[in-house]
Short mmCIF file of C-alpha atoms in Angstrom, two decimals:
data_model
loop_
_atom_site.label_atom_id
_atom_site.label_comp_id
_atom_site.label_asym_id
_atom_site.label_seq_id
_atom_site.Cartn_x
_atom_site.Cartn_y
_atom_site.Cartn_z
CA MET A 251 -73.72 -274.06 -181.21
CA HIS A 252 -72.94 -274.96 -177.62
CA VAL A 253 -72.54 -272.89 -174.46
CA TYR A 254 -70.58 -274.13 -171.47
CA SER A 255 -70.31 -272.41 -168.11
CA SER A 256 -68.43 -273.07 -164.91
CA THR A 257 -68.82 -271.98 -161.34
CA LYS A 258 -65.73 -273.37 -159.76
CA PRO A 259 -65.89 -275.92 -158.29
CA ALA A 260 -68.46 -277.51 -160.57
CA ASN A 261 -69.57 -281.12 -160.34
CA LYS A 262 -68.29 -283.51 -162.97
CA THR A 263 -71.55 -284.95 -164.25
CA GLU A 264 -73.07 -285.97 -167.54
CA GLY A 265 -73.22 -282.99 -169.90
CA THR A 266 -69.95 -281.47 -168.72
CA ILE A 267 -66.59 -281.04 -170.39
CA THR A 268 -63.28 -280.58 -168.59
CA ILE A 269 -60.60 -278.08 -169.63
CA ASN A 270 -57.46 -277.67 -167.51
CA GLU A 271 -59.09 -279.76 -164.78
CA ILE A 272 -62.08 -277.40 -164.55
CA PRO A 273 -65.49 -278.93 -165.34
CA TYR A 274 -67.85 -276.85 -167.48
CA LYS A 275 -71.59 -277.52 -167.50
CA GLU A 276 -73.45 -277.64 -170.82
CA CYS A 277 -75.74 -274.59 -170.79
CA SER A 278 -77.10 -274.49 -174.33
CA PHE A 279 -80.61 -274.25 -172.88
CA VAL A 280 -80.00 -270.49 -172.76
CA LEU A 281 -79.97 -270.49 -176.57
CA ALA A 282 -83.30 -272.32 -176.69
CA GLN A 283 -84.73 -269.84 -174.18
CA ASN A 284 -83.64 -266.93 -176.40
CA SER A 285 -85.24 -268.60 -179.42
CA ARG A 286 -88.54 -268.94 -177.55
CA HIS A 287 -88.33 -265.28 -176.49
CA THR A 288 -87.67 -264.21 -180.07
CA SER A 289 -90.66 -266.18 -181.35
CA SER A 290 -92.87 -264.79 -178.58
CA PHE A 291 -91.71 -261.24 -179.34
CA TYR A 292 -92.52 -261.71 -183.03
CA ASP A 293 -95.99 -263.01 -182.12
CA VAL A 294 -96.82 -259.77 -180.27
CA CYS A 295 -94.81 -257.35 -182.42
CA ASN A 296 -94.38 -258.27 -186.06
CA LEU A 297 -93.21 -254.77 -186.94
CA TYR A 298 -89.93 -256.29 -188.11
CA PRO A 299 -89.44 -259.33 -190.37
CA PHE A 300 -88.46 -262.36 -188.31
CA GLU A 301 -84.99 -262.48 -189.91
CA ARG A 302 -84.30 -259.01 -188.48
CA LEU A 303 -84.71 -260.25 -184.90
CA TYR A 304 -81.45 -261.07 -183.16
CA GLU A 305 -80.84 -263.39 -180.23
CA VAL A 306 -78.21 -262.28 -177.72
CA THR A 307 -76.75 -264.08 -174.70
CA VAL A 308 -74.29 -261.95 -172.78
CA PHE A 309 -72.13 -262.89 -169.80
CA VAL A 310 -71.38 -259.81 -167.69
CA ASN A 311 -67.94 -259.51 -166.11
CA PRO A 312 -66.95 -263.15 -166.59
CA ILE A 313 -63.71 -264.34 -165.04
CA ALA A 314 -62.84 -265.75 -168.46
CA PHE A 315 -64.64 -265.94 -171.78
CA THR A 316 -63.76 -267.62 -175.05
CA SER A 317 -65.75 -268.10 -178.22
CA SER A 318 -65.01 -269.53 -181.62
CA GLU A 319 -67.05 -266.69 -183.18
CA THR A 320 -66.70 -262.91 -182.97
CA GLY A 321 -70.13 -261.85 -184.24
CA PHE A 322 -73.63 -263.03 -184.96
CA VAL A 323 -74.11 -266.48 -186.49
CA ASP A 324 -77.57 -266.84 -188.05
CA ASN A 325 -78.79 -263.90 -185.90
CA ILE A 326 -77.47 -265.54 -182.70
CA PHE A 327 -74.69 -264.07 -180.57
CA VAL A 328 -73.06 -265.32 -177.39
CA GLY A 329 -70.56 -262.90 -175.93
CA MET A 330 -69.47 -260.91 -172.95
CA LEU A 331 -69.55 -257.44 -171.50
CA ARG A 332 -66.81 -256.18 -169.23
CA GLN A 333 -64.86 -252.97 -168.86
CA ASP A 334 -61.74 -253.89 -170.83
CA GLU A 335 -63.35 -255.77 -173.72
CA ASN A 336 -66.93 -255.77 -174.96
CA SER A 337 -67.54 -258.31 -177.70
CA ILE A 338 -71.27 -257.52 -177.66
CA ILE A 339 -70.77 -253.86 -178.62
CA GLN A 340 -68.64 -254.63 -181.68
CA ALA A 341 -70.94 -257.46 -182.81
CA MET A 342 -74.02 -255.23 -182.57
CA GLU A 343 -72.33 -252.34 -184.39
CA ASN A 344 -71.22 -254.67 -187.19
CA ALA A 345 -74.68 -256.24 -187.55
CA CYS A 346 -76.56 -252.92 -187.45
CA SER A 347 -74.24 -251.01 -189.77
CA VAL A 348 -75.49 -252.90 -192.84
CA LEU A 349 -79.22 -252.72 -192.03
CA GLU A 350 -81.63 -250.16 -193.44
CA PRO A 351 -84.18 -248.65 -191.04
CA ILE A 352 -87.65 -250.20 -191.22
CA VAL A 353 -89.70 -247.73 -189.18
CA SER A 354 -89.35 -244.13 -188.08
CA LYS A 355 -88.15 -243.28 -184.57
CA THR A 356 -91.61 -241.92 -183.78
CA SER A 357 -93.34 -245.15 -184.84
CA LEU A 358 -90.81 -247.22 -182.93
CA ALA A 359 -91.36 -245.15 -179.77
CA GLN A 360 -95.12 -245.64 -180.06
CA VAL A 361 -94.77 -249.40 -180.48
CA ALA A 362 -92.30 -249.59 -177.58
CA GLU A 363 -94.68 -247.64 -175.33
CA GLY A 364 -97.57 -249.95 -176.22
CA LEU A 365 -95.49 -253.08 -175.59
CA LEU A 366 -94.25 -251.75 -172.27
CA GLU A 367 -97.79 -250.89 -171.21
CA GLN A 368 -99.10 -254.34 -172.14
CA TYR A 369 -96.15 -256.59 -171.27
CA GLY A 370 -93.93 -254.49 -168.99
CA ASP A 371 -92.89 -255.69 -165.57
CA LEU A 372 -92.28 -252.49 -163.67
CA ASN A 373 -92.65 -254.11 -160.22
CA GLN A 374 -90.53 -257.15 -161.29
CA LYS A 375 -93.24 -259.63 -160.19
CA ARG A 376 -93.30 -261.39 -163.57
CA SER A 377 -89.51 -261.51 -163.54
CA ARG A 378 -89.43 -263.31 -160.19
CA ILE A 379 -92.00 -265.84 -161.41
CA HIS A 380 -89.97 -266.36 -164.58
CA ILE A 381 -86.75 -266.93 -162.61
CA GLU A 382 -88.46 -269.53 -160.43
CA ARG A 383 -89.71 -271.40 -163.52
CA ILE A 384 -86.18 -271.45 -164.94
CA ARG A 385 -84.75 -272.75 -161.66
CA ARG A 386 -87.31 -275.55 -161.54
CA SER A 387 -86.67 -276.58 -165.15
CA SER A 388 -82.85 -276.72 -164.99
#
């Protein structure tokens, strides 16, 4: 699976493709980042079997979006969210509609509260550090 993104004008460099004279940068690192997040989440919360964890990359209000897939592929989804069309909503509904619940709502709320207390980032300090690490690595 590959993800390409463009901020026009983009530089034509190694790792880009060109469609209709617009260069698109290879951005599949976002998929690897999601995989690491999924593994890290499972390490701290193994309430669900690993195969029930889904990886989602969503582009919000893109100028254009195309994909060769309409849903999850091996628990991975790349889609978009905008007012007129929301591929993420349909993909999530389709994936969830065939799954049986694993825990009660009460148990889930307790686990969520514990995770938020331990790993939450209410002042966004961790988020800013994380963003800086991503910028330095790309």
